[in-house]
Amino acid sequence: MRTLAFLLCLAAAASAGPDLQKLNASIVKIFCYSQPEDYSRPWRSDQAFPSTGSGFFIGNRMIMTNGHVVGNERQLMVKRADRSKRYEARMLFAGHDCDLAVITVDDDSFWEGMEKMEIGARPGLQSTVACIGYPQGGEKLAITEGVVSRIDMRNYVHTYGDSHLTIQIDAAINPGNSGGPVVQGKKVVGVAFQGQRSSQAIGYMIPPSVIRHFLTDIKDGKYHGYPDLGIVFQPLENPTLKEYLGLPKEATGVVVLKPLPFSSVVGHVRRDDVIHAIDGIPVEDNGKIKIDGEELDMAIVVEGKQVGEAVTLTIRRDGKVSEIEVPLKKWAARMKVSLAYDEKPEYLVKGGYVFVPLSLNYVIRQRRGREDLLYFLRQYYLSIYKDDEKREQLVILSRVLPHPTTRYRTYANSIVSAVDGKPPRDFAEFVKLVESATGELIKIDFEGVNVAPLILDKKKLAAVNQKILQRNGIVQDRHVEKEAG
C-alpha cells in the first residue's frame, strides 16, 4: 500500500516534475567491463568482468554516476529505457574519493529529447525521497520510496579510506541502483551509492553538497580531490584534562595531539594547541559542530572547501587565543591508505626479488601478514613516523620468485628500512638507490630487530634477471610513476 500510495502521488505530481517518459530518456543504464590490476603480481592485470549501474543526465553532455560503477573500466556502454540501442560511452572525470564520476557519449543522437536533472537542496530528516535506477532483475526503471533517517559523516566503502557526509534512507540500494538519482519533487537530492548487507531496508546516498563539490572541482578540466586538514586530536570531554590545560570552564574544543606530516596544518598548528572554532563555528568538547541545528563532525567545514582554499582556526596556545589561516591541500604523502583505481601499480623485479610500495590495494590481496601490513599502513603516520623523517612511502619486499639464486623466502612482505644505510623517501628513490649503488654488493635493511639484511650481488642478479622475467611472463622489470629527484 505504501508503494502504491507513493506511485499515485508521483502520478498526481507529474505536471510539476519530470514524467516517466522523460525519466526514461534522462536516466540511463550503464554497462561496464572493468579490469582491476593484480597488486600481488603487479606486472599483470586481473580478468575483466561485467557489471551494470545507473546514471542520469546533468547537462553539458554529461552523465553522472558512481565512481565504483566505472572504476578500472575497459569498456563503457549506456542505454536509455526508451531505446533498444546501446551507445559507446567514455570517461570524463572520476572522483573515487567521493565515489562520483561523469561519463559522456560522442553520438549526437543519444542526447535527443533528454531533460537535464537539476541538483536540489539536502533533504530534511523524516522527509520522503525516491530512488530511481536499474536494479538487477529487470530492464525497466525501478522506483523505490524511502524516508531520510540519518545524516552523518560515514566511510565510503569504494575506497575504504575516505569519509564524507552521507544520507541514510530506509530503502534498500541494490546492485544496479548505484549511480542513480534520488529525487524529491523535481530535484535530485542525492546519488544512490551503497547499501548495508546486514539489513534489507537501509541504503545510503551521496548528498547534494558532495555532488556540488565534485562538479565545482572539475570545472577547470581536472579533478583535484578533497583537501585534508591533517590533525589527530583528543576531545575535551574530561574536565580534568581541561583543568590541566588551563582552560576556562566555559571554553570548549579539542586539543591537538599531532599535526600529520605532509598535511595542511604543518607549520601552522602544534601539539597541545586547543582548537576552539573552525571558520568561526564553535567546536564542542566532543569534536562536533552545530550547523542548521544538526550536530556534525568538524571535518564537514573542510569538506566544503576546494584544494587551494583556506580555513580559519581559532586556537589557544600558551594561554593566548588567536586566529590562524590554514591553506588547504591534499595530503601530500604518496603512500596509498585508500583503495586506488585506474592506476598501474609500481614495482621492481630485481633478480627474482619483487619490491612494491605498501598500499591498501596490495594489503587486501594478502593472505598472510595482512594484519601487520595493515597496522603499518594505518598507523605509520599517526604514531610511528618521526618528525625528522621525510618518508612518503614504505617499500616492501613482496615476494621471491623461485630460482636457484633466490633463497630468501622468509623476507616476503618485509618492510625496507634502508638501502646501503639510506632510508628511501618513496618507491622512486628506492629504485634509484638500488640502481645507482656503486658497490658490487647492495645491502637492504628491513624494519624489526629480528630481520636480517638482504645482500644483493649485482653481477649475479644481472646474469639471471632476464631468464627469471621470461620464466614468469614478465615483460618489463619495473613500473615507476615518479622519477626520483
Tab-separated table of C-alpha atoms in Angstrom:
chain	number	residue	atom	x	y	z
A	1	MET	CA	0.000	0.000	0.000
A	2	ARG	CA	2.824	2.387	0.832
A	3	THR	CA	4.461	1.936	-2.602
A	4	LEU	CA	1.099	2.211	-4.343
A	5	ALA	CA	0.327	5.445	-2.493
A	6	PHE	CA	3.695	6.834	-3.486
A	7	LEU	CA	3.169	5.976	-7.162
A	8	LEU	CA	-0.246	7.645	-7.073
A	9	CYS	CA	1.349	10.752	-5.573
A	10	LEU	CA	4.023	10.667	-8.259
A	11	ALA	CA	1.392	10.438	-10.977
A	12	ALA	CA	-0.589	13.299	-9.447
A	13	ALA	CA	2.538	15.457	-9.410
A	14	ALA	CA	3.521	14.621	-13.000
A	15	SER	CA	2.696	18.118	-14.168
A	16	ALA	CA	5.046	19.551	-11.513
A	17	GLY	CA	8.039	17.305	-12.234
A	18	PRO	CA	9.607	15.060	-14.880
A	19	ASP	CA	7.166	12.479	-16.229
A	20	LEU	CA	8.071	8.823	-16.687
A	21	GLN	CA	8.664	9.235	-20.395
A	22	LYS	CA	11.300	11.906	-19.804
A	23	LEU	CA	12.806	9.884	-16.976
A	24	ASN	CA	13.220	7.031	-19.446
A	25	ALA	CA	15.389	9.322	-21.550
A	26	SER	CA	17.314	11.097	-18.762
A	27	ILE	CA	18.169	8.137	-16.508
A	28	VAL	CA	20.357	5.561	-18.211
A	29	LYS	CA	21.571	2.058	-17.580
A	30	ILE	CA	25.367	1.728	-17.648
A	31	PHE	CA	27.179	-1.401	-18.831
A	32	CYS	CA	30.812	-1.599	-17.794
A	33	TYR	CA	33.647	-4.061	-18.298
A	34	SER	CA	36.195	-3.484	-15.533
A	35	GLN	CA	39.705	-4.883	-15.270
A	36	PRO	CA	41.470	-4.232	-11.961
A	37	GLU	CA	45.218	-4.540	-11.547
A	38	ASP	CA	46.757	-7.509	-9.747
A	39	TYR	CA	48.770	-5.860	-6.967
A	40	SER	CA	50.192	-9.191	-5.804
A	41	ARG	CA	51.671	-9.686	-9.310
A	42	PRO	CA	51.820	-6.063	-10.449
A	43	TRP	CA	53.117	-6.797	-13.958
A	44	ARG	CA	49.726	-8.160	-14.970
A	45	SER	CA	46.011	-7.325	-14.700
A	46	ASP	CA	43.147	-9.433	-13.377
A	47	GLN	CA	40.460	-10.777	-15.694
A	48	ALA	CA	37.860	-8.289	-16.888
A	49	PHE	CA	34.327	-8.676	-15.534
A	50	PRO	CA	30.960	-7.123	-16.452
A	51	SER	CA	28.706	-5.062	-14.193
A	52	THR	CA	25.807	-2.646	-14.520
A	53	GLY	CA	24.784	0.556	-12.826
A	54	SER	CA	22.679	3.653	-13.280
A	55	GLY	CA	23.341	7.255	-14.243
A	56	PHE	CA	21.477	10.483	-15.019
A	57	PHE	CA	21.819	13.498	-17.297
A	58	ILE	CA	23.166	16.652	-15.593
A	59	GLY	CA	23.653	18.826	-18.680
A	60	ASN	CA	26.623	19.651	-20.937
A	61	ARG	CA	26.552	16.149	-22.438
A	62	MET	CA	27.452	14.629	-19.067
A	63	ILE	CA	26.014	11.581	-17.306
A	64	MET	CA	26.650	11.388	-13.546
A	65	THR	CA	27.139	8.035	-11.871
A	66	ASN	CA	29.205	6.415	-9.105
A	67	GLY	CA	32.949	6.017	-9.260
A	68	HIS	CA	32.589	2.338	-8.376
A	69	VAL	CA	30.260	1.771	-11.344
A	70	VAL	CA	33.003	2.778	-13.806
A	71	GLY	CA	36.211	2.166	-11.813
A	72	ASN	CA	39.001	0.378	-13.737
A	73	GLU	CA	36.788	0.489	-16.816
A	74	ARG	CA	37.887	-1.006	-20.113
A	75	GLN	CA	34.599	-0.623	-21.972
A	76	LEU	CA	31.573	1.573	-21.253
A	77	MET	CA	28.128	1.490	-22.859
A	78	VAL	CA	24.867	3.193	-21.910
A	79	LYS	CA	21.234	2.557	-22.763
A	80	ARG	CA	18.155	4.707	-22.440
A	81	ALA	CA	14.966	2.986	-21.327
A	82	ASP	CA	13.102	4.405	-24.316
A	83	ARG	CA	15.527	2.908	-26.866
A	84	SER	CA	16.929	-0.547	-27.566
A	85	LYS	CA	20.305	0.697	-28.793
A	86	ARG	CA	23.396	0.693	-26.595
A	87	TYR	CA	25.768	3.615	-27.111
A	88	GLU	CA	29.522	3.644	-26.644
A	89	ALA	CA	30.488	5.919	-23.752
A	90	ARG	CA	33.755	7.206	-22.333
A	91	MET	CA	35.010	8.514	-19.026
A	92	LEU	CA	35.372	12.247	-18.446
A	93	PHE	CA	36.174	12.559	-14.726
A	94	ALA	CA	36.295	10.160	-11.795
A	95	GLY	CA	36.424	11.189	-8.132
A	96	HIS	CA	36.990	7.861	-6.438
A	97	ASP	CA	37.462	9.520	-3.045
A	98	CYS	CA	33.826	10.682	-3.180
A	99	ASP	CA	32.546	7.798	-5.375
A	100	LEU	CA	31.316	10.061	-8.168
A	101	ALA	CA	32.096	10.130	-11.882
A	102	VAL	CA	30.815	11.684	-15.095
A	103	ILE	CA	30.845	9.998	-18.479
A	104	THR	CA	29.777	11.127	-21.941
A	105	VAL	CA	28.619	9.795	-25.308
A	106	ASP	CA	30.021	11.151	-28.561
A	107	ASP	CA	26.999	10.156	-30.679
A	108	ASP	CA	24.855	13.303	-31.045
A	109	SER	CA	21.645	11.299	-31.442
A	110	PHE	CA	21.996	9.889	-27.932
A	111	TRP	CA	21.208	13.274	-26.363
A	112	GLU	CA	17.998	13.965	-28.289
A	113	GLY	CA	14.984	14.502	-26.012
A	114	MET	CA	16.952	14.369	-22.768
A	115	GLU	CA	15.892	16.649	-19.932
A	116	LYS	CA	18.593	17.891	-17.587
A	117	MET	CA	18.076	16.846	-13.979
A	118	GLU	CA	18.795	19.699	-11.554
A	119	ILE	CA	20.606	19.257	-8.237
A	120	GLY	CA	18.464	20.430	-5.302
A	121	ALA	CA	18.934	21.080	-1.596
A	122	ARG	CA	19.721	18.479	1.046
A	123	PRO	CA	16.513	16.734	2.155
A	124	GLY	CA	15.467	17.055	5.781
A	125	LEU	CA	15.134	14.280	8.312
A	126	GLN	CA	11.918	12.258	8.025
A	127	SER	CA	11.240	13.604	4.529
A	128	THR	CA	10.376	11.211	1.705
A	129	VAL	CA	12.651	10.605	-1.290
A	130	ALA	CA	12.525	8.301	-4.311
A	131	CYS	CA	15.432	6.197	-5.598
A	132	ILE	CA	15.276	5.711	-9.368
A	133	GLY	CA	17.513	3.371	-11.316
A	134	TYR	CA	18.042	-0.007	-12.896
A	135	PRO	CA	18.490	-2.607	-10.132
A	136	GLN	CA	19.193	-6.168	-11.177
A	137	GLY	CA	16.157	-8.212	-12.071
A	138	GLY	CA	14.709	-6.212	-14.955
A	139	GLU	CA	15.382	-3.785	-17.783
A	140	LYS	CA	12.928	-1.007	-16.917
A	141	LEU	CA	13.306	1.827	-14.464
A	142	ALA	CA	12.501	0.945	-10.867
A	143	ILE	CA	11.292	3.466	-8.276
A	144	THR	CA	11.691	2.854	-4.545
A	145	GLU	CA	10.403	5.152	-1.833
A	146	GLY	CA	12.338	5.848	1.349
A	147	VAL	CA	12.450	8.176	4.331
A	148	VAL	CA	15.569	10.095	5.352
A	149	SER	CA	16.543	8.667	8.735
A	150	ARG	CA	20.115	9.895	9.403
A	151	ILE	CA	22.593	12.490	8.139
A	152	ASP	CA	26.177	11.988	9.264
A	153	MET	CA	29.810	11.529	8.218
A	154	ARG	CA	30.352	7.964	7.075
A	155	ASN	CA	33.053	5.879	5.420
A	156	TYR	CA	32.682	5.485	1.660
A	157	VAL	CA	33.348	1.795	1.048
A	158	HIS	CA	34.534	2.329	-2.538
A	159	THR	CA	37.976	3.342	-1.232
A	160	TYR	CA	37.720	2.223	2.438
A	161	GLY	CA	39.697	5.292	3.420
A	162	ASP	CA	37.534	8.338	2.713
A	163	SER	CA	34.665	9.691	4.782
A	164	HIS	CA	32.130	12.285	3.682
A	165	LEU	CA	28.655	13.424	4.553
A	166	THR	CA	26.151	10.630	3.903
A	167	ILE	CA	22.366	10.429	3.962
A	168	GLN	CA	20.751	7.222	5.212
A	169	ILE	CA	17.316	6.196	3.998
A	170	ASP	CA	15.052	3.269	4.860
A	171	ALA	CA	15.137	1.868	1.342
A	172	ALA	CA	17.499	-0.794	0.038
A	173	ILE	CA	20.154	0.167	-2.508
A	174	ASN	CA	20.539	-2.953	-4.646
A	175	PRO	CA	23.184	-3.859	-7.257
A	176	GLY	CA	22.416	-1.859	-10.380
A	177	ASN	CA	20.844	1.012	-8.414
A	178	SER	CA	24.244	2.557	-7.821
A	179	GLY	CA	24.703	5.883	-9.595
A	180	GLY	CA	21.001	6.524	-10.000
A	181	PRO	CA	19.374	9.759	-8.801
A	182	VAL	CA	17.475	10.108	-5.559
A	183	VAL	CA	14.765	12.686	-6.176
A	184	GLN	CA	12.431	14.844	-4.155
A	185	GLY	CA	9.885	16.736	-6.233
A	186	LYS	CA	11.624	17.993	-9.350
A	187	LYS	CA	15.127	17.960	-7.923
A	188	VAL	CA	17.934	15.441	-7.478
A	189	VAL	CA	18.774	15.376	-3.763
A	190	GLY	CA	21.291	12.557	-3.802
A	191	VAL	CA	23.038	9.762	-5.691
A	192	ALA	CA	22.394	6.187	-4.584
A	193	PHE	CA	25.726	4.532	-3.847
A	194	GLN	CA	25.834	1.840	-1.167
A	195	GLY	CA	23.684	-0.374	0.989
A	196	GLN	CA	24.081	-2.294	4.207
A	197	ARG	CA	24.483	-6.033	3.790
A	198	SER	CA	23.184	-6.847	7.263
A	199	SER	CA	19.886	-5.076	6.563
A	200	GLN	CA	17.373	-5.256	3.737
A	201	ALA	CA	15.872	-1.814	4.307
A	202	ILE	CA	18.841	0.539	4.713
A	203	GLY	CA	20.505	2.434	1.901
A	204	TYR	CA	22.827	5.393	1.581
A	205	MET	CA	23.031	8.269	-0.829
A	206	ILE	CA	25.615	10.926	-1.608
A	207	PRO	CA	24.195	14.340	-0.596
A	208	PRO	CA	23.991	17.473	-2.781
A	209	SER	CA	26.941	19.135	-1.025
A	210	VAL	CA	29.299	16.342	-2.128
A	211	ILE	CA	27.830	16.364	-5.649
A	212	ARG	CA	28.354	20.122	-5.971
A	213	HIS	CA	31.880	19.874	-4.598
A	214	PHE	CA	32.723	17.349	-7.318
A	215	LEU	CA	31.123	19.409	-10.108
A	216	THR	CA	32.877	22.585	-8.963
A	217	ASP	CA	36.193	20.735	-8.793
A	218	ILE	CA	36.087	19.540	-12.419
A	219	LYS	CA	35.243	22.948	-13.925
A	220	ASP	CA	38.912	23.588	-14.720
A	221	GLY	CA	39.157	20.293	-16.610
A	222	LYS	CA	40.852	18.292	-13.849
A	223	TYR	CA	39.714	16.540	-10.693
A	224	HIS	CA	41.838	17.552	-7.694
A	225	GLY	CA	40.000	15.784	-4.865
A	226	TYR	CA	39.355	16.760	-1.269
A	227	PRO	CA	41.764	18.702	0.934
A	228	ASP	CA	42.726	17.339	4.341
A	229	LEU	CA	43.277	19.374	7.490
A	230	GLY	CA	45.544	16.701	8.929
A	231	ILE	CA	45.275	16.714	12.714
A	232	VAL	CA	44.978	13.996	15.322
A	233	PHE	CA	43.053	15.416	18.268
A	234	GLN	CA	41.628	14.483	21.659
A	235	PRO	CA	38.113	15.618	22.651
A	236	LEU	CA	37.958	17.742	25.809
A	237	GLU	CA	35.046	15.964	27.480
A	238	ASN	CA	37.240	15.155	30.503
A	239	PRO	CA	37.118	18.099	32.984
A	240	THR	CA	40.464	17.098	34.492
A	241	LEU	CA	42.161	17.385	31.097
A	242	LYS	CA	40.679	20.849	30.617
A	243	GLU	CA	41.949	21.850	34.043
A	244	TYR	CA	45.431	20.524	33.230
A	245	LEU	CA	45.485	22.565	30.034
A	246	GLY	CA	44.494	25.674	31.998
A	247	LEU	CA	41.272	26.253	30.096
A	248	PRO	CA	38.394	28.388	31.401
A	249	LYS	CA	35.400	26.277	32.422
A	250	GLU	CA	33.240	27.730	29.662
A	251	ALA	CA	35.827	27.007	26.913
A	252	THR	CA	35.096	24.172	24.502
A	253	GLY	CA	37.077	22.489	21.756
A	254	VAL	CA	39.653	19.771	21.106
A	255	VAL	CA	43.365	19.509	21.875
A	256	VAL	CA	45.837	18.704	19.087
A	257	LEU	CA	47.869	15.541	19.665
A	258	LYS	CA	49.754	15.533	16.380
A	259	PRO	CA	49.823	17.500	13.124
A	260	LEU	CA	50.101	14.806	10.459
A	261	PRO	CA	53.230	15.104	8.288
A	262	PHE	CA	52.710	16.335	4.703
A	263	SER	CA	49.315	17.805	5.707
A	264	SER	CA	47.794	21.285	5.541
A	265	VAL	CA	48.412	22.152	9.214
A	266	VAL	CA	52.177	21.521	9.215
A	267	GLY	CA	53.826	24.792	10.220
A	268	HIS	CA	50.532	26.234	11.448
A	269	VAL	CA	49.381	24.008	14.322
A	270	ARG	CA	51.403	22.437	17.140
A	271	ARG	CA	50.879	19.687	19.664
A	272	ASP	CA	48.789	20.864	22.676
A	273	ASP	CA	47.120	23.661	20.700
A	274	VAL	CA	43.434	23.830	21.589
A	275	ILE	CA	41.067	24.422	18.678
A	276	HIS	CA	38.038	26.396	19.852
A	277	ALA	CA	36.417	27.160	16.492
A	278	ILE	CA	36.698	26.452	12.772
A	279	ASP	CA	35.677	29.203	10.358
A	280	GLY	CA	34.044	30.924	13.315
A	281	ILE	CA	31.863	27.935	14.200
A	282	PRO	CA	32.380	26.814	17.823
A	283	VAL	CA	33.819	23.328	18.277
A	284	GLU	CA	32.140	21.339	21.036
A	285	ASP	CA	34.109	19.238	23.532
A	286	ASN	CA	33.252	16.090	21.560
A	287	GLY	CA	34.771	17.470	18.350
A	288	LYS	CA	31.397	18.236	16.781
A	289	ILE	CA	29.946	21.464	15.447
A	290	LYS	CA	26.329	22.517	15.004
A	291	ILE	CA	25.082	23.573	11.574
A	292	ASP	CA	21.394	24.265	10.923
A	293	GLY	CA	20.523	22.571	14.201
A	294	GLU	CA	22.384	19.367	13.328
A	295	GLU	CA	25.478	18.131	15.164
A	296	LEU	CA	28.157	17.119	12.654
A	297	ASP	CA	31.852	16.291	12.666
A	298	MET	CA	34.049	19.407	12.473
A	299	ALA	CA	35.580	17.929	9.303
A	300	ILE	CA	32.397	18.956	7.490
A	301	VAL	CA	33.776	22.506	7.242
A	302	VAL	CA	36.906	21.354	5.408
A	303	GLU	CA	34.778	19.053	3.241
A	304	GLY	CA	33.049	22.114	1.840
A	305	LYS	CA	36.365	23.586	0.667
A	306	GLN	CA	38.289	23.060	-2.547
A	307	VAL	CA	42.015	22.382	-2.740
A	308	GLY	CA	43.754	25.763	-2.593
A	309	GLU	CA	41.144	27.459	-0.409
A	310	ALA	CA	41.750	28.252	3.266
A	311	VAL	CA	40.142	27.577	6.621
A	312	THR	CA	40.397	29.740	9.751
A	313	LEU	CA	41.138	28.064	13.083
A	314	THR	CA	40.619	29.766	16.424
A	315	ILE	CA	43.290	28.290	18.675
A	316	ARG	CA	44.635	28.698	22.178
A	317	ARG	CA	48.409	28.405	22.510
A	318	ASP	CA	50.330	29.130	25.705
A	319	GLY	CA	47.203	30.704	27.176
A	320	LYS	CA	46.647	33.120	24.280
A	321	VAL	CA	43.757	32.891	21.817
A	322	SER	CA	44.375	33.776	18.167
A	323	GLU	CA	43.098	33.063	14.686
A	324	ILE	CA	45.260	31.387	12.072
A	325	GLU	CA	44.519	30.872	8.397
A	326	VAL	CA	45.445	27.448	7.033
A	327	PRO	CA	45.758	26.986	3.231
A	328	LEU	CA	44.237	23.636	2.354
A	329	LYS	CA	45.871	20.946	0.252
A	330	LYS	CA	45.547	17.238	-0.309
A	331	TRP	CA	47.597	15.047	1.964
A	332	ALA	CA	50.948	15.012	0.164
A	333	ALA	CA	52.418	11.662	1.274
A	334	ARG	CA	52.381	9.145	-1.568
A	335	MET	CA	51.528	6.056	0.488
A	336	LYS	CA	48.014	4.979	-0.507
A	337	VAL	CA	45.884	4.425	2.588
A	338	SER	CA	42.749	4.229	0.408
A	339	LEU	CA	41.998	1.913	-2.489
A	340	ALA	CA	43.257	3.294	-5.794
A	341	TYR	CA	41.561	2.849	-9.172
A	342	ASP	CA	42.525	3.459	-12.784
A	343	GLU	CA	46.226	3.323	-11.863
A	344	LYS	CA	49.017	0.958	-12.838
A	345	PRO	CA	50.848	-0.357	-9.739
A	346	GLU	CA	54.521	0.396	-9.217
A	347	TYR	CA	57.018	-2.445	-8.856
A	348	LEU	CA	60.626	-3.515	-9.365
A	349	VAL	CA	61.775	-7.060	-10.103
A	350	LYS	CA	65.465	-7.395	-9.318
A	351	GLY	CA	66.922	-10.842	-9.835
A	352	GLY	CA	63.697	-12.518	-8.714
A	353	TYR	CA	63.074	-10.217	-5.746
A	354	VAL	CA	59.838	-8.275	-6.180
A	355	PHE	CA	59.631	-4.876	-4.476
A	356	VAL	CA	56.462	-2.761	-4.333
A	357	PRO	CA	55.239	0.275	-2.390
A	358	LEU	CA	52.937	-0.502	0.510
A	359	SER	CA	49.331	0.312	-0.393
A	360	LEU	CA	45.836	-0.760	0.621
A	361	ASN	CA	45.383	-2.358	-2.820
A	362	TYR	CA	48.344	-4.603	-2.050
A	363	VAL	CA	47.327	-5.383	1.535
A	364	ILE	CA	43.857	-6.684	0.667
A	365	ARG	CA	45.376	-9.230	-1.731
A	366	GLN	CA	47.487	-10.817	1.000
A	367	ARG	CA	46.528	-13.965	2.859
A	368	ARG	CA	49.478	-13.951	5.252
A	369	GLY	CA	50.882	-10.973	7.086
A	370	ARG	CA	47.887	-8.797	6.264
A	371	GLU	CA	47.342	-7.574	9.805
A	372	ASP	CA	50.963	-6.475	10.245
A	373	LEU	CA	50.966	-4.637	6.924
A	374	LEU	CA	47.634	-3.010	7.692
A	375	TYR	CA	48.980	-1.809	11.019
A	376	PHE	CA	51.924	-0.076	9.348
A	377	LEU	CA	49.652	1.347	6.652
A	378	ARG	CA	47.161	2.789	9.116
A	379	GLN	CA	49.476	3.734	11.975
A	380	TYR	CA	52.746	4.784	10.375
A	381	TYR	CA	51.980	8.492	10.096
A	382	LEU	CA	49.812	8.505	13.219
A	383	SER	CA	52.285	7.015	15.670
A	384	ILE	CA	55.462	5.541	14.140
A	385	TYR	CA	56.615	8.386	11.885
A	386	LYS	CA	59.162	10.736	13.469
A	387	ASP	CA	59.343	14.459	12.786
A	388	ASP	CA	62.869	14.267	11.367
A	389	GLU	CA	61.863	11.695	8.742
A	390	LYS	CA	60.850	12.504	5.181
A	391	ARG	CA	59.355	9.209	4.049
A	392	GLU	CA	56.305	9.453	1.826
A	393	GLN	CA	56.032	5.734	1.045
A	394	LEU	CA	57.021	2.473	2.645
A	395	VAL	CA	58.638	-0.099	0.353
A	396	ILE	CA	58.223	-3.821	0.897
A	397	LEU	CA	59.842	-6.951	-0.453
A	398	SER	CA	56.663	-8.516	-1.750
A	399	ARG	CA	57.745	-11.963	-2.901
A	400	VAL	CA	60.697	-14.005	-4.098
A	401	LEU	CA	60.338	-15.682	-7.478
A	402	PRO	CA	61.746	-19.248	-7.442
A	403	HIS	CA	65.253	-19.661	-8.853
A	404	PRO	CA	68.473	-21.282	-7.566
A	405	THR	CA	69.920	-17.834	-6.873
A	406	THR	CA	66.996	-16.714	-4.692
A	407	ARG	CA	66.880	-18.261	-1.254
A	408	TYR	CA	65.407	-15.527	0.972
A	409	ARG	CA	61.816	-16.712	1.067
A	410	THR	CA	61.305	-15.550	4.656
A	411	TYR	CA	61.631	-11.943	3.515
A	412	ALA	CA	58.194	-11.845	1.873
A	413	ASN	CA	56.226	-8.772	2.992
A	414	SER	CA	59.213	-7.327	4.862
A	415	ILE	CA	59.337	-3.530	5.073
A	416	VAL	CA	62.509	-1.908	3.745
A	417	SER	CA	64.177	0.481	6.183
A	418	ALA	CA	67.300	1.438	4.208
A	419	VAL	CA	69.352	0.774	1.080
A	420	ASP	CA	73.091	0.893	1.848
A	421	GLY	CA	72.243	2.807	5.016
A	422	LYS	CA	69.923	5.382	3.425
A	423	PRO	CA	66.129	5.300	4.081
A	424	PRO	CA	64.288	5.761	0.764
A	425	ARG	CA	61.865	8.709	0.704
A	426	ASP	CA	59.497	6.876	-1.646
A	427	PHE	CA	59.434	3.997	-4.096
A	428	ALA	CA	61.071	6.006	-6.881
A	429	GLU	CA	64.016	6.848	-4.649
A	430	PHE	CA	64.259	3.210	-3.570
A	431	VAL	CA	64.653	2.175	-7.220
A	432	LYS	CA	67.231	4.911	-7.759
A	433	LEU	CA	69.247	3.830	-4.703
A	434	VAL	CA	69.308	0.219	-5.887
A	435	GLU	CA	70.243	1.113	-9.460
A	436	SER	CA	72.901	3.683	-8.541
A	437	ALA	CA	74.659	1.618	-5.871
A	438	THR	CA	78.407	1.810	-6.510
A	439	GLY	CA	79.498	-1.359	-4.733
A	440	GLU	CA	79.191	-4.894	-6.070
A	441	LEU	CA	77.003	-5.814	-3.092
A	442	ILE	CA	73.819	-3.951	-2.124
A	443	LYS	CA	72.651	-4.121	1.479
A	444	ILE	CA	68.907	-3.796	2.077
A	445	ASP	CA	67.821	-3.487	5.699
A	446	PHE	CA	64.307	-4.169	6.967
A	447	GLU	CA	62.183	-2.950	9.855
A	448	GLY	CA	62.478	-5.080	13.000
A	449	VAL	CA	65.430	-6.291	15.033
A	450	ASN	CA	64.758	-9.938	14.137
A	451	VAL	CA	65.009	-9.483	10.367
A	452	ALA	CA	68.458	-9.940	8.837
A	453	PRO	CA	69.568	-7.677	5.977
A	454	LEU	CA	69.263	-8.844	2.372
A	455	ILE	CA	72.535	-8.748	0.428
A	456	LEU	CA	72.194	-8.494	-3.357
A	457	ASP	CA	75.105	-9.387	-5.626
A	458	LYS	CA	74.733	-7.079	-8.636
A	459	LYS	CA	76.667	-9.286	-11.089
A	460	LYS	CA	74.848	-12.483	-10.152
A	461	LEU	CA	71.446	-10.812	-10.305
A	462	ALA	CA	72.157	-9.237	-13.691
A	463	ALA	CA	73.126	-12.644	-15.092
A	464	VAL	CA	69.807	-14.295	-14.185
A	465	ASN	CA	67.384	-11.382	-14.224
A	466	GLN	CA	66.191	-11.744	-17.831
A	467	LYS	CA	65.742	-15.506	-17.531
A	468	ILE	CA	63.624	-15.075	-14.377
A	469	LEU	CA	61.492	-12.434	-16.084
A	470	GLN	CA	60.844	-14.674	-19.100
A	471	ARG	CA	60.039	-17.706	-16.925
A	472	ASN	CA	57.374	-15.709	-15.067
A	473	GLY	CA	55.909	-13.965	-18.116
A	474	ILE	CA	57.125	-10.526	-17.020
A	475	VAL	CA	57.594	-8.186	-19.977
A	476	GLN	CA	59.041	-5.235	-18.041
A	477	ASP	CA	61.098	-5.474	-14.882
A	478	ARG	CA	59.606	-2.291	-13.402
A	479	HIS	CA	56.998	0.408	-13.432
A	480	VAL	CA	57.763	3.642	-11.573
A	481	GLU	CA	55.267	6.504	-11.677
A	482	LYS	CA	57.505	9.223	-10.307
A	483	GLU	CA	61.110	9.841	-11.149
A	484	ALA	CA	63.276	10.329	-8.091
A	485	GLY	CA	64.727	13.797	-7.713
